[in-house]
Amino acid sequence: MKAIKFLRMGIILVGILLSACAAAPARTSAPADSAGDQTLSTKVVFTGAIESINGDQWLINGQTIKVDQSVIRDGSFLMGDTVKVEAVVAADGSITAQRVESPSAADLVEMTASAPEASSTSMSGSSPSQPLIF
């Protein structure tokens, strides 16, 4: 009987160890596109300066972002303004804003503090001004 209890406990411990070593699932959301299909996307939040505005295509920190007028908060923005962007990066690499607003003081402090570290966590890994994936 003691051998069976010992064996059972050993199997349980091995199961726990194996499950702890398993990789966590990727954090993605799957919004429906206009055709009703599901596509994988990643949410990003970043703060940066508007470099250009061409219709619904905005260039922010070197990234082209599709910005619908309905997602703009805090009034209108001009080139050179600093904005906080919440966006979705689609599987094809396109970025669509879900919210654009004036950054809070905390956002600006975070942007300044994380700039040296951003190169290791950015989308391309080459520039601290790239959007960070959360």
Tab-separated table of C-alpha atoms in Angstrom:
chain	number	residue	atom	x	y	z
A	1	MET	CA	0.000	0.000	0.000
A	2	LYS	CA	2.815	2.408	0.808
A	3	ALA	CA	4.353	1.731	-2.602
A	4	ILE	CA	1.075	2.633	-4.352
A	5	LYS	CA	0.752	5.877	-2.371
A	6	PHE	CA	4.390	6.697	-3.153
A	7	LEU	CA	3.870	5.950	-6.863
A	8	ARG	CA	0.682	8.045	-6.964
A	9	MET	CA	2.447	10.981	-5.293
A	10	GLY	CA	5.372	10.656	-7.726
A	11	ILE	CA	3.046	10.732	-10.754
A	12	ILE	CA	1.258	13.795	-9.398
A	13	LEU	CA	4.557	15.622	-8.802
A	14	VAL	CA	5.822	14.781	-12.302
A	15	GLY	CA	2.540	16.077	-13.768
A	16	ILE	CA	2.833	19.325	-11.842
A	17	LEU	CA	6.442	19.804	-12.937
A	18	LEU	CA	5.618	19.154	-16.589
A	19	SER	CA	2.675	21.552	-16.562
A	20	ALA	CA	4.840	24.256	-14.945
A	21	CYS	CA	7.400	23.898	-17.745
A	22	ALA	CA	4.819	24.273	-20.525
A	23	ALA	CA	4.880	27.571	-22.459
A	24	ALA	CA	2.129	30.058	-21.746
A	25	PRO	CA	-0.328	30.649	-24.603
A	26	ALA	CA	0.281	33.764	-26.707
A	27	ARG	CA	-1.812	36.741	-25.716
A	28	THR	CA	-3.847	37.713	-28.742
A	29	SER	CA	-7.310	38.888	-29.541
A	30	ALA	CA	-9.287	37.867	-32.575
A	31	PRO	CA	-11.601	40.601	-33.837
A	32	ALA	CA	-13.849	39.806	-36.762
A	33	ASP	CA	-12.949	41.541	-40.015
A	34	SER	CA	-15.491	42.891	-42.500
A	35	ALA	CA	-15.867	39.479	-44.158
A	36	GLY	CA	-16.706	37.854	-40.835
A	37	ASP	CA	-13.477	35.802	-40.693
A	38	GLN	CA	-11.337	35.716	-37.583
A	39	THR	CA	-7.820	37.180	-37.811
A	40	LEU	CA	-5.167	37.214	-35.109
A	41	SER	CA	-3.984	40.584	-33.867
A	42	THR	CA	-1.891	42.059	-31.078
A	43	LYS	CA	-2.804	45.073	-28.974
A	44	VAL	CA	-0.190	47.794	-28.514
A	45	VAL	CA	-0.104	50.993	-26.484
A	46	PHE	CA	2.517	53.656	-27.069
A	47	THR	CA	3.152	57.385	-26.860
A	48	GLY	CA	4.822	59.307	-29.666
A	49	ALA	CA	4.951	62.375	-31.868
A	50	ILE	CA	2.838	62.764	-34.999
A	51	GLU	CA	5.252	63.110	-37.928
A	52	SER	CA	2.632	63.445	-40.690
A	53	ILE	CA	-1.106	63.163	-41.329
A	54	ASN	CA	-2.393	62.068	-44.735
A	55	GLY	CA	-6.142	61.444	-44.487
A	56	ASP	CA	-6.634	58.469	-42.187
A	57	GLN	CA	-2.942	57.474	-42.418
A	58	TRP	CA	-0.845	58.984	-39.624
A	59	LEU	CA	2.895	58.558	-39.236
A	60	ILE	CA	3.724	58.306	-35.528
A	61	ASN	CA	7.290	57.476	-34.473
A	62	GLY	CA	8.006	56.051	-37.905
A	63	GLN	CA	4.956	53.755	-37.870
A	64	THR	CA	2.032	54.216	-40.266
A	65	ILE	CA	-1.195	54.013	-38.278
A	66	LYS	CA	-4.733	53.964	-39.700
A	67	VAL	CA	-6.723	56.445	-37.612
A	68	ASP	CA	-10.490	56.733	-37.988
A	69	GLN	CA	-11.888	60.086	-36.800
A	70	SER	CA	-14.238	58.272	-34.381
A	71	VAL	CA	-11.323	57.037	-32.214
A	72	ILE	CA	-9.791	60.491	-31.636
A	73	ARG	CA	-10.290	61.875	-28.119
A	74	ASP	CA	-9.333	65.274	-26.691
A	75	GLY	CA	-10.024	67.270	-29.876
A	76	SER	CA	-7.989	67.411	-33.048
A	77	PHE	CA	-4.251	66.855	-33.336
A	78	LEU	CA	-1.608	68.438	-35.573
A	79	MET	CA	1.806	67.355	-36.800
A	80	GLY	CA	4.314	67.582	-33.965
A	81	ASP	CA	1.737	66.827	-31.246
A	82	THR	CA	2.529	64.009	-28.841
A	83	VAL	CA	-0.264	61.435	-28.570
A	84	LYS	CA	-1.023	58.223	-26.723
A	85	VAL	CA	-2.206	55.495	-29.112
A	86	GLU	CA	-4.013	52.266	-28.320
A	87	ALA	CA	-3.955	50.149	-31.467
A	88	VAL	CA	-4.206	46.676	-32.927
A	89	VAL	CA	-1.464	45.175	-35.089
A	90	ALA	CA	-2.980	42.747	-37.604
A	91	ALA	CA	-1.264	39.569	-38.800
A	92	ASP	CA	-0.207	41.408	-41.987
A	93	GLY	CA	1.587	44.084	-39.916
A	94	SER	CA	-0.943	46.877	-40.482
A	95	ILE	CA	-1.718	49.005	-37.430
A	96	THR	CA	-5.208	50.355	-36.739
A	97	ALA	CA	-5.810	52.809	-33.901
A	98	GLN	CA	-8.571	52.028	-31.441
A	99	ARG	CA	-8.013	55.207	-29.428
A	100	VAL	CA	-5.878	58.335	-29.865
A	101	GLU	CA	-5.684	60.836	-27.034
A	102	SER	CA	-3.463	63.368	-25.312
A	103	PRO	CA	-0.976	61.570	-23.062
A	104	SER	CA	-1.177	62.031	-19.316
A	105	ALA	CA	1.821	63.200	-17.315
A	106	ALA	CA	2.374	59.578	-16.251
A	107	ASP	CA	2.395	58.467	-19.918
A	108	LEU	CA	5.063	61.061	-20.720
A	109	VAL	CA	7.190	60.017	-17.744
A	110	GLU	CA	6.822	56.352	-18.740
A	111	MET	CA	7.741	57.178	-22.344
A	112	THR	CA	10.901	58.958	-21.180
A	113	ALA	CA	11.822	56.284	-18.638
A	114	SER	CA	11.286	53.328	-20.991
A	115	ALA	CA	13.065	54.810	-24.030
A	116	PRO	CA	16.440	53.120	-23.357
A	117	GLU	CA	14.768	49.726	-22.743
A	118	ALA	CA	12.356	49.908	-25.664
A	119	SER	CA	14.847	48.620	-28.201
A	120	SER	CA	14.670	45.133	-26.704
A	121	THR	CA	10.859	45.016	-26.522
A	122	SER	CA	9.821	46.960	-29.591
A	123	MET	CA	8.153	45.473	-32.658
A	124	SER	CA	11.263	45.686	-34.812
A	125	GLY	CA	13.803	45.799	-32.001
A	126	SER	CA	15.814	48.486	-33.779
A	127	SER	CA	14.492	51.765	-32.438
A	128	PRO	CA	13.344	52.905	-28.993
A	129	SER	CA	10.512	54.878	-30.622
A	130	GLN	CA	8.721	51.792	-32.004
A	131	PRO	CA	5.404	50.722	-30.405
A	132	LEU	CA	5.682	48.396	-27.441
A	133	ILE	CA	3.655	45.190	-27.408
A	134	PHE	CA	1.820	44.419	-24.178
